[in-house]
CSV table of C-alpha atoms (C1' of nucleotides) in Angstrom, one decimal:
chain,number,residue,atom,x,y,z
N,1,MET,CA,8.1,17.2,-32.8
N,2,THR,CA,7.1,18.2,-29.1
N,3,GLU,CA,9.4,21.1,-29.1
N,4,ILE,CA,8.6,22.9,-26.1
N,5,PRO,CA,8.1,26.8,-27.2
N,6,ARG,CA,10.3,28.8,-25.4
N,7,TRP,CA,7.7,31.8,-26.0
N,8,ASN,CA,5.3,30.0,-23.7
N,9,GLN,CA,5.7,32.4,-20.9
N,10,ALA,CA,2.3,31.5,-18.9
N,11,GLY,CA,4.1,27.9,-17.9
N,12,LEU,CA,4.5,24.7,-18.5
N,13,THR,CA,1.3,22.3,-19.6
N,14,VAL,CA,0.5,19.2,-17.8
N,15,GLY,CA,1.4,17.3,-20.8
N,16,GLU,CA,4.8,18.8,-20.5
N,17,VAL,CA,5.4,18.3,-16.8
N,18,ALA,CA,3.9,14.8,-17.2
N,19,ALA,CA,6.6,14.0,-20.0
N,20,ARG,CA,9.4,15.5,-18.0
N,21,SER,CA,8.6,14.0,-14.7
N,22,GLY,CA,7.5,11.0,-15.7
N,23,VAL,CA,4.1,10.8,-13.8
N,24,ALA,CA,1.0,10.0,-15.6
N,25,VAL,CA,-1.4,13.3,-16.0
N,26,SER,CA,-4.1,11.3,-14.0
N,27,ALA,CA,-1.6,11.3,-11.2
N,28,MET,CA,-0.8,15.3,-11.4
N,29,HIS,CA,-4.5,15.8,-11.3
N,30,PHE,CA,-4.5,13.5,-8.1
N,31,TYR,CA,-1.8,15.2,-6.4
N,32,GLU,CA,-3.3,18.3,-7.1
N,33,ARG,CA,-6.4,17.4,-5.5
N,34,GLN,CA,-4.3,16.2,-2.5
N,35,GLY,CA,-2.8,19.9,-2.5
N,36,LEU,CA,0.7,18.6,-3.3
N,37,ILE,CA,0.9,20.6,-6.0
N,38,THR,CA,-0.9,23.5,-7.4
N,39,SER,CA,-1.2,25.1,-10.9
N,40,ARG,CA,-2.4,28.5,-12.5
N,41,ARG,CA,-5.0,28.4,-15.3
N,42,SER,CA,-4.8,29.6,-18.8
N,43,PRO,CA,-7.3,31.5,-20.4
N,44,GLY,CA,-9.0,28.5,-21.7
N,45,ASN,CA,-8.8,26.7,-18.3
N,46,GLN,CA,-5.7,24.6,-18.8
N,47,ARG,CA,-3.3,24.1,-16.2
N,48,ARG,CA,-0.3,26.0,-16.4
N,49,TYR,CA,2.8,24.9,-14.1
N,50,ARG,CA,5.8,26.6,-12.7
N,51,ARG,CA,9.0,25.1,-13.6
N,52,GLU,CA,9.5,24.5,-9.8
N,53,THR,CA,6.6,21.9,-9.9
N,54,LEU,CA,9.2,19.6,-11.3
N,55,ARG,CA,11.2,19.8,-8.7
N,56,ARG,CA,8.3,19.3,-6.4
N,57,ILE,CA,7.0,16.3,-7.9
N,58,ALA,CA,10.7,15.0,-8.0
N,59,MET,CA,10.7,15.4,-4.3
N,60,ILE,CA,7.3,13.4,-4.2
N,61,ARG,CA,8.6,10.6,-6.1
N,62,ILE,CA,11.6,10.2,-3.9
N,63,ALA,CA,9.8,10.6,-0.9
N,64,GLN,CA,7.5,7.5,-2.2
N,65,ARG,CA,10.6,5.6,-2.9
N,66,VAL,CA,11.6,5.8,0.7
N,67,GLY,CA,8.2,4.6,1.6
N,68,ILE,CA,6.8,7.9,3.0
N,69,PRO,CA,2.8,8.4,2.3
N,70,LEU,CA,1.6,11.1,0.6
N,71,ALA,CA,-0.1,12.7,3.5
N,72,GLN,CA,3.1,12.8,5.2
N,73,VAL,CA,4.8,14.2,1.9
N,74,ARG,CA,2.0,16.7,2.0
N,75,GLN,CA,2.9,18.0,5.5
N,76,ALA,CA,6.6,18.4,4.8
N,77,LEU,CA,5.8,20.3,1.4
N,78,ASP,CA,3.6,22.3,3.4
N,79,THR,CA,6.6,23.6,5.1
N,80,LEU,CA,8.0,25.1,2.1
N,81,PRO,CA,7.6,28.9,1.9
N,82,GLN,CA,4.5,29.8,0.3
N,83,GLY,CA,4.6,32.8,-2.0
N,84,ARG,CA,8.2,33.1,-2.5
N,85,THR,CA,9.6,30.4,-4.5
N,86,PRO,CA,11.7,27.9,-2.8
N,87,THR,CA,15.3,28.6,-2.6
N,88,ARG,CA,18.0,26.0,-2.9
N,89,SER,CA,18.2,25.7,1.0
N,90,ASP,CA,14.6,25.3,1.2
N,91,TRP,CA,14.8,22.3,-0.8
N,92,GLN,CA,17.9,21.2,1.1
N,93,GLN,CA,16.3,21.3,4.5
N,94,LEU,CA,13.1,19.3,3.3
N,95,SER,CA,15.8,17.0,1.7
N,96,GLU,CA,17.3,16.3,5.4
N,97,THR,CA,13.7,15.4,6.3
N,98,TRP,CA,13.5,12.6,3.7
N,99,ARG,CA,17.4,11.6,4.3
N,100,ALA,CA,16.8,11.0,8.0
N,101,GLU,CA,13.3,8.7,7.2
N,102,LEU,CA,15.6,7.0,4.5
N,103,ASP,CA,18.3,6.5,7.1
N,104,GLU,CA,16.1,5.3,9.7
N,105,ARG,CA,14.1,2.9,7.2
N,106,ILE,CA,17.7,1.5,6.2
N,107,ARG,CA,18.5,0.8,9.8
N,108,ALA,CA,15.2,-1.0,10.5
N,109,LEU,CA,15.8,-3.2,7.4
N,110,GLU,CA,19.4,-3.8,8.2
N,111,GLN,CA,18.3,-4.7,11.9
N,112,LEU,CA,15.9,-6.9,10.4
N,113,ARG,CA,18.8,-8.6,8.0
N,114,ASP,CA,20.9,-9.3,11.1
N,115,ASP,CA,17.9,-11.1,13.1
N,116,PHE,CA,17.2,-12.7,10.0
N,117,SER,CA,20.6,-14.3,9.5
N,118,ASP,CA,20.9,-15.2,12.9
N,119,CYS,CA,17.6,-17.1,12.6
N,120,ILE,CA,18.4,-18.7,9.3
N,121,GLY,CA,21.7,-20.1,11.2
N,122,CYS,CA,19.6,-21.1,13.9
N,123,GLY,CA,16.9,-22.6,11.9
N,124,CYS,CA,14.5,-20.7,13.6
N,125,LEU,CA,13.0,-23.8,15.5
N,126,SER,CA,12.7,-21.9,18.4
N,127,LEU,CA,10.1,-19.1,17.7
N,128,ASN,CA,9.5,-17.7,20.7
N,129,ARG,CA,13.1,-16.3,22.0
N,130,CYS,CA,13.7,-15.6,18.3
N,131,ALA,CA,14.7,-12.1,17.7
N,132,LEU,CA,12.6,-12.3,14.6
N,133,ALA,CA,9.4,-13.5,16.4
N,134,ASN,CA,9.8,-11.0,19.0
N,135,PRO,CA,11.8,-8.3,17.4
N,136,HIS,CA,13.3,-6.3,20.1
N,137,ASP,CA,10.4,-6.6,22.2
N,138,ILE,CA,8.3,-3.9,21.5
N,139,GLU,CA,5.8,-4.7,24.4
N,140,GLY,CA,8.0,-7.5,26.0
N,141,THR,CA,10.7,-6.9,28.6
N,142,ARG,CA,7.6,-7.3,31.0
N,143,GLY,CA,8.1,-10.9,31.5
N,144,ARG,CA,4.9,-12.6,30.5
N,145,GLY,CA,5.0,-15.3,27.5
N,146,PRO,CA,5.0,-14.6,24.2
N,147,VAL,CA,2.6,-12.4,23.2
N,148,ARG,CA,2.3,-9.5,20.5
N,149,LEU,CA,5.2,-10.7,18.2
N,150,LEU,CA,6.0,-8.8,15.3
N,151,GLY,CA,5.3,-5.3,16.3
N,152,PRO,CA,2.2,-3.3,16.2
N,153,LYS,CA,-0.3,-4.5,13.7
N,154,PRO,CA,-0.6,-2.4,10.9
N,155,HIS,CA,-3.5,-0.6,9.7
N,156,SER,CA,-4.6,0.0,13.1
Q,1,MET,CA,-5.5,-17.1,32.9
Q,2,THR,CA,-5.5,-18.4,29.4
Q,3,GLU,CA,-3.2,-21.3,30.1
Q,4,ILE,CA,-3.5,-23.3,27.2
Q,5,PRO,CA,-4.5,-26.7,28.0
Q,6,ARG,CA,-1.8,-29.4,27.2
Q,7,TRP,CA,-4.7,-31.9,26.6
Q,8,ASN,CA,-5.8,-29.8,23.6
Q,9,GLN,CA,-4.7,-32.4,21.1
Q,10,ALA,CA,-6.5,-31.1,18.4
Q,11,GLY,CA,-4.4,-28.2,17.9
Q,12,LEU,CA,-4.4,-24.5,18.3
Q,13,THR,CA,-7.7,-22.4,18.3
Q,14,VAL,CA,-7.6,-19.3,16.2
Q,15,GLY,CA,-7.7,-17.0,19.3
Q,16,GLU,CA,-4.5,-18.9,20.6
Q,17,VAL,CA,-2.8,-18.2,17.5
Q,18,ALA,CA,-3.6,-14.8,17.3
Q,19,ALA,CA,-2.5,-14.0,20.7
Q,20,ARG,CA,1.1,-15.8,20.1
Q,21,SER,CA,1.4,-14.4,16.5
Q,22,GLY,CA,0.5,-11.1,17.7
Q,23,VAL,CA,-2.0,-10.9,14.1
Q,24,ALA,CA,-5.7,-10.5,14.4
Q,25,VAL,CA,-8.2,-13.0,14.2
Q,26,SER,CA,-9.7,-11.3,11.5
Q,27,ALA,CA,-6.0,-11.3,9.6
Q,28,MET,CA,-6.0,-15.1,10.0
Q,29,HIS,CA,-9.3,-15.4,8.2
Q,30,PHE,CA,-7.7,-13.2,5.7
Q,31,TYR,CA,-4.7,-15.0,5.6
Q,32,GLU,CA,-6.4,-18.3,5.0
Q,33,ARG,CA,-8.7,-17.1,2.4
Q,34,GLN,CA,-5.5,-15.9,0.5
Q,35,GLY,CA,-4.4,-19.4,0.9
Q,36,LEU,CA,-1.4,-18.3,2.7
Q,37,ILE,CA,-2.2,-20.5,6.1
Q,38,THR,CA,-4.5,-23.6,6.4
Q,39,SER,CA,-6.6,-24.9,9.1
Q,40,ARG,CA,-8.3,-28.1,10.4
Q,41,ARG,CA,-11.7,-28.1,11.8
Q,42,SER,CA,-13.1,-29.1,15.3
Q,43,PRO,CA,-16.2,-31.1,15.7
Q,44,GLY,CA,-17.9,-28.1,16.3
Q,45,ASN,CA,-16.8,-26.1,13.1
Q,46,GLN,CA,-13.9,-24.1,14.7
Q,47,ARG,CA,-10.4,-23.5,13.6
Q,48,ARG,CA,-7.6,-26.0,14.6
Q,49,TYR,CA,-4.0,-24.9,13.8
Q,50,ARG,CA,-1.0,-27.1,13.7
Q,51,ARG,CA,1.6,-25.3,15.9
Q,52,GLU,CA,3.7,-25.0,12.6
Q,53,THR,CA,1.1,-22.3,11.6
Q,54,LEU,CA,2.9,-20.0,14.2
Q,55,ARG,CA,6.0,-19.9,12.5
Q,56,ARG,CA,4.1,-19.6,9.2
Q,57,ILE,CA,2.5,-16.5,10.3
Q,58,ALA,CA,5.9,-15.2,11.5
Q,59,MET,CA,7.5,-15.9,8.2
Q,60,ILE,CA,4.5,-13.9,6.5
Q,61,ARG,CA,5.0,-10.8,8.8
Q,62,ILE,CA,8.8,-10.9,8.1
Q,63,ALA,CA,8.2,-10.7,4.7
Q,64,GLN,CA,5.7,-8.2,5.0
Q,65,ARG,CA,8.4,-5.7,6.8
Q,66,VAL,CA,10.8,-6.5,3.9
Q,67,GLY,CA,8.1,-5.4,1.8
Q,68,ILE,CA,7.1,-8.2,-0.1
Q,69,PRO,CA,3.2,-8.4,-0.9
Q,70,LEU,CA,1.1,-11.1,0.3
Q,71,ALA,CA,0.8,-12.6,-3.3
Q,72,GLN,CA,4.3,-13.1,-3.7
Q,73,VAL,CA,4.9,-14.7,0.0
Q,74,ARG,CA,1.9,-16.9,-1.1
Q,75,GLN,CA,3.9,-18.3,-4.3
Q,76,ALA,CA,7.1,-18.6,-1.6
Q,77,LEU,CA,4.9,-20.5,0.8
Q,78,ASP,CA,3.6,-22.9,-1.7
Q,79,THR,CA,7.3,-24.2,-2.4
Q,80,LEU,CA,6.9,-25.6,0.9
Q,81,PRO,CA,6.8,-29.3,0.9
Q,82,GLN,CA,2.6,-30.1,1.2
Q,83,GLY,CA,2.0,-33.2,3.2
Q,84,ARG,CA,5.3,-33.6,5.1
Q,85,THR,CA,5.8,-30.8,8.1
Q,86,PRO,CA,8.4,-28.4,7.0
Q,87,THR,CA,11.7,-29.2,8.3
Q,88,ARG,CA,14.3,-26.8,9.4
Q,89,SER,CA,16.0,-26.9,6.2
Q,90,ASP,CA,12.7,-25.9,4.5
Q,91,TRP,CA,12.4,-23.0,6.5
Q,92,GLN,CA,16.0,-22.1,5.9
Q,93,GLN,CA,15.5,-22.5,2.1
Q,94,LEU,CA,12.5,-20.0,2.4
Q,95,SER,CA,14.7,-17.6,4.5
Q,96,GLU,CA,17.4,-17.4,1.8
Q,97,THR,CA,14.8,-16.1,-0.4
Q,98,TRP,CA,13.6,-13.4,1.7
Q,99,ARG,CA,17.1,-13.0,2.7
Q,100,ALA,CA,17.8,-12.2,-0.9
Q,101,GLU,CA,15.1,-9.6,-1.3
Q,102,LEU,CA,15.7,-8.0,1.8
Q,103,ASP,CA,19.6,-7.7,0.8
Q,104,GLU,CA,18.1,-6.2,-2.6
Q,105,ARG,CA,16.0,-3.6,-0.8
Q,106,ILE,CA,18.7,-2.5,1.5
Q,107,ARG,CA,20.6,-2.1,-1.7
Q,108,ALA,CA,18.3,-0.1,-3.4
Q,109,LEU,CA,17.5,2.1,-0.7
Q,110,GLU,CA,21.4,2.8,0.1
Q,111,GLN,CA,21.8,3.9,-3.5
Q,112,LEU,CA,18.9,6.2,-3.3
Q,113,ARG,CA,20.5,7.6,0.0
Q,114,ASP,CA,23.7,8.1,-1.7
Q,115,ASP,CA,22.3,9.8,-4.7
Q,116,PHE,CA,20.2,12.0,-2.1
Q,117,SER,CA,23.2,12.7,-0.4
Q,118,ASP,CA,24.9,14.0,-3.8
Q,119,CYS,CA,21.7,16.1,-4.4
Q,120,ILE,CA,21.5,17.8,-1.0
Q,121,GLY,CA,25.0,18.9,-1.5
Q,122,CYS,CA,24.2,20.2,-5.1
Q,123,GLY,CA,21.0,21.9,-4.2
Q,124,CYS,CA,19.5,19.8,-6.7
Q,125,LEU,CA,18.9,22.9,-8.8
Q,126,SER,CA,20.0,21.2,-12.0
Q,127,LEU,CA,17.3,18.4,-11.8
Q,128,ASN,CA,17.3,17.1,-15.4
Q,129,ARG,CA,20.9,15.4,-15.0
Q,130,CYS,CA,20.4,14.8,-11.1
Q,131,ALA,CA,21.1,11.1,-10.3
Q,132,LEU,CA,17.6,11.5,-8.3
Q,133,ALA,CA,15.6,12.8,-11.0
Q,134,ASN,CA,16.8,10.5,-13.6
Q,135,PRO,CA,18.1,7.4,-11.5
Q,136,HIS,CA,20.3,5.3,-13.0
Q,137,ASP,CA,18.2,5.7,-16.5
Q,138,ILE,CA,16.0,3.0,-16.3
Q,139,GLU,CA,14.8,4.2,-19.9
Q,140,GLY,CA,17.6,6.6,-20.6
Q,141,THR,CA,21.2,5.7,-21.9
Q,142,ARG,CA,19.3,6.2,-25.4
Q,143,GLY,CA,20.3,9.9,-25.5
Q,144,ARG,CA,16.6,11.7,-25.8
Q,145,GLY,CA,16.0,14.6,-23.4
Q,146,PRO,CA,14.8,14.4,-20.1
Q,147,VAL,CA,12.1,11.7,-20.4
Q,148,ARG,CA,10.6,9.1,-18.1
Q,149,LEU,CA,12.5,10.4,-15.0
Q,150,LEU,CA,12.1,8.3,-11.3
Q,151,GLY,CA,11.6,4.9,-12.9
Q,152,PRO,CA,8.7,3.0,-14.1
Q,153,LYS,CA,5.4,4.4,-12.8
Q,154,PRO,CA,4.0,2.2,-9.9
Q,155,HIS,CA,0.4,0.9,-10.5
Q,156,SER,CA,0.8,0.4,-14.2
C,1,DC,C1',-13.0,26.1,-41.1
C,2,DT,C1',-12.7,21.3,-40.1
C,3,DG,C1',-9.9,18.1,-37.7
C,4,DC,C1',-7.7,16.1,-34.0
C,5,DA,C1',-4.7,16.0,-30.1
C,6,DA,C1',-4.6,17.8,-25.8
C,7,DC,C1',-7.0,19.4,-22.1
C,8,DC,C1',-10.9,19.8,-18.6
C,9,DT,C1',-14.7,17.6,-15.1
C,10,DC,C1',-16.7,14.2,-12.3
C,11,DA,C1',-17.5,9.8,-11.4
C,12,DA,C1',-16.5,5.1,-10.9
C,13,DC,C1',-13.4,1.7,-10.6
C,14,DT,C1',-8.7,-1.1,-9.4
C,15,DA,C1',-5.6,-3.2,-5.9
C,16,DA,C1',-3.5,-4.6,-1.3
C,17,DA,C1',-4.5,-5.9,3.0
C,18,DG,C1',-7.1,-6.1,6.0
C,19,DT,C1',-11.3,-4.2,9.5
C,20,DT,C1',-16.0,-3.7,11.1
C,21,DA,C1',-20.5,-5.3,11.2
C,22,DA,C1',-24.4,-8.1,11.5
C,23,DG,C1',-26.7,-12.4,12.6
C,24,DG,C1',-25.7,-16.9,14.2
C,25,DT,C1',-23.4,-21.1,17.1
C,26,DC,C1',-20.3,-23.2,20.1
C,27,DA,C1',-18.6,-24.2,24.8
C,28,DA,C1',-17.3,-23.4,29.5
C,29,DT,C1',-18.9,-21.4,33.6
C,30,DA,C1',-21.9,-20.0,37.6
H,1,DT,C1',-29.8,-24.0,33.0
H,2,DA,C1',-28.7,-19.7,31.5
H,3,DT,C1',-25.1,-16.7,30.1
H,4,DT,C1',-21.0,-15.2,28.6
H,5,DG,C1',-17.1,-15.2,26.0
H,6,DA,C1',-15.2,-17.3,21.7
H,7,DC,C1',-16.2,-18.8,17.3
H,8,DC,C1',-18.6,-19.0,12.7
H,9,DT,C1',-20.0,-16.8,8.0
H,10,DT,C1',-21.0,-13.3,4.8
H,11,DA,C1',-20.9,-8.8,3.1
H,12,DA,C1',-19.5,-4.5,2.9
H,13,DC,C1',-16.4,-0.9,4.5
H,14,DT,C1',-11.7,1.3,4.8
H,15,DT,C1',-7.1,3.5,3.1
H,16,DT,C1',-3.9,4.5,-0.2
H,17,DA,C1',-2.5,5.8,-4.6
H,18,DG,C1',-3.8,6.4,-8.4
H,19,DT,C1',-6.2,4.7,-13.4
H,20,DT,C1',-10.4,4.6,-16.6
H,21,DG,C1',-13.9,6.3,-18.9
H,22,DA,C1',-17.9,9.4,-20.5
H,23,DG,C1',-19.0,13.8,-22.3
H,24,DG,C1',-17.5,18.0,-23.4
H,25,DT,C1',-13.9,22.4,-24.4
H,26,DT,C1',-9.4,24.1,-26.5
H,27,DG,C1',-6.1,25.3,-29.6
H,28,DC,C1',-3.3,24.5,-33.4
H,29,DA,C1',-2.4,22.5,-38.6
H,30,DG,C1',-4.1,21.9,-42.6
DNA sequence: CTGCAACCTCAACTAAAGTTAAGGTCAATA
DNA sequence: TATTGACCTTAACTTTAGTTGAGGTTGCAG
């Protein structure tokens, strides 16, 4: 049915990329607005993508699974060489970045789990002093009372 | 300076809870609107909190670190006995719920990391067939071409 | 040549998790 | 008593990551 025509030298259509990458067309428009991907245009003003775009999108989705916000993904993708098509090793370098973030994320959650186990054991009835209530003393160690528990507030 | 007066039988003020739990006052108002915490009112219409509220908030923050959305946190908190103050074992039960989610979350990220390692090794140049591009065949196994990679789209 | 699916733009909407502002009250203190 | 600082409410705004809809082309099939 939707056989992709091999003669289509102009590149992949938005629909094709969407189908193959699993993201919605609207998301691709959005990624483009955000500068995460780019496209050429056909004579009729339709988007045409290089095959490489599939990989870009895959990387974006992976980063999102890790929990990396798009703005940061964008920065990372911007380190890819412009002009020349990224090589295997370009992608590998990028991967290492994600990997590090991923490792860190896992580390943090494992830490949380360990603290949590302790607290489940203790019933967590002594909240101040509890590792979870006051996790690794982000601002503690300055021996004041229980202040600023649970890390910096999100959305500063 | 801000010694908490022991004679304050009426409960903790919003400011006190905010300071001790590390969340902003505005966030507490918000949590209250969302039904995550409750308060009595002083004669002058100010919020007064039971000490237990500190633990509730701690649990909320932990759940958030795990990545659980507030709506779900709310459901879980709603399983706490109303009327009677939650006991140690009530909290423990709740903790086990979070723990399970946390374990699952870690498991998922570790899976991702493993797949990722493979892909860094392979340079990920064979994207379709790649474990990351098509992670654990959420919709695959029905032997069609490469469709719906990378899991269900977020924000359905 | 007509019809329909796929494409285009632009603007507005959604959801989560809060924050910020405006305008007003309460309470401890100088 | 007057003045702060902490509190109150309501409403609007913020960010992230998109989706939805309206109104208008394009391009392939019959």
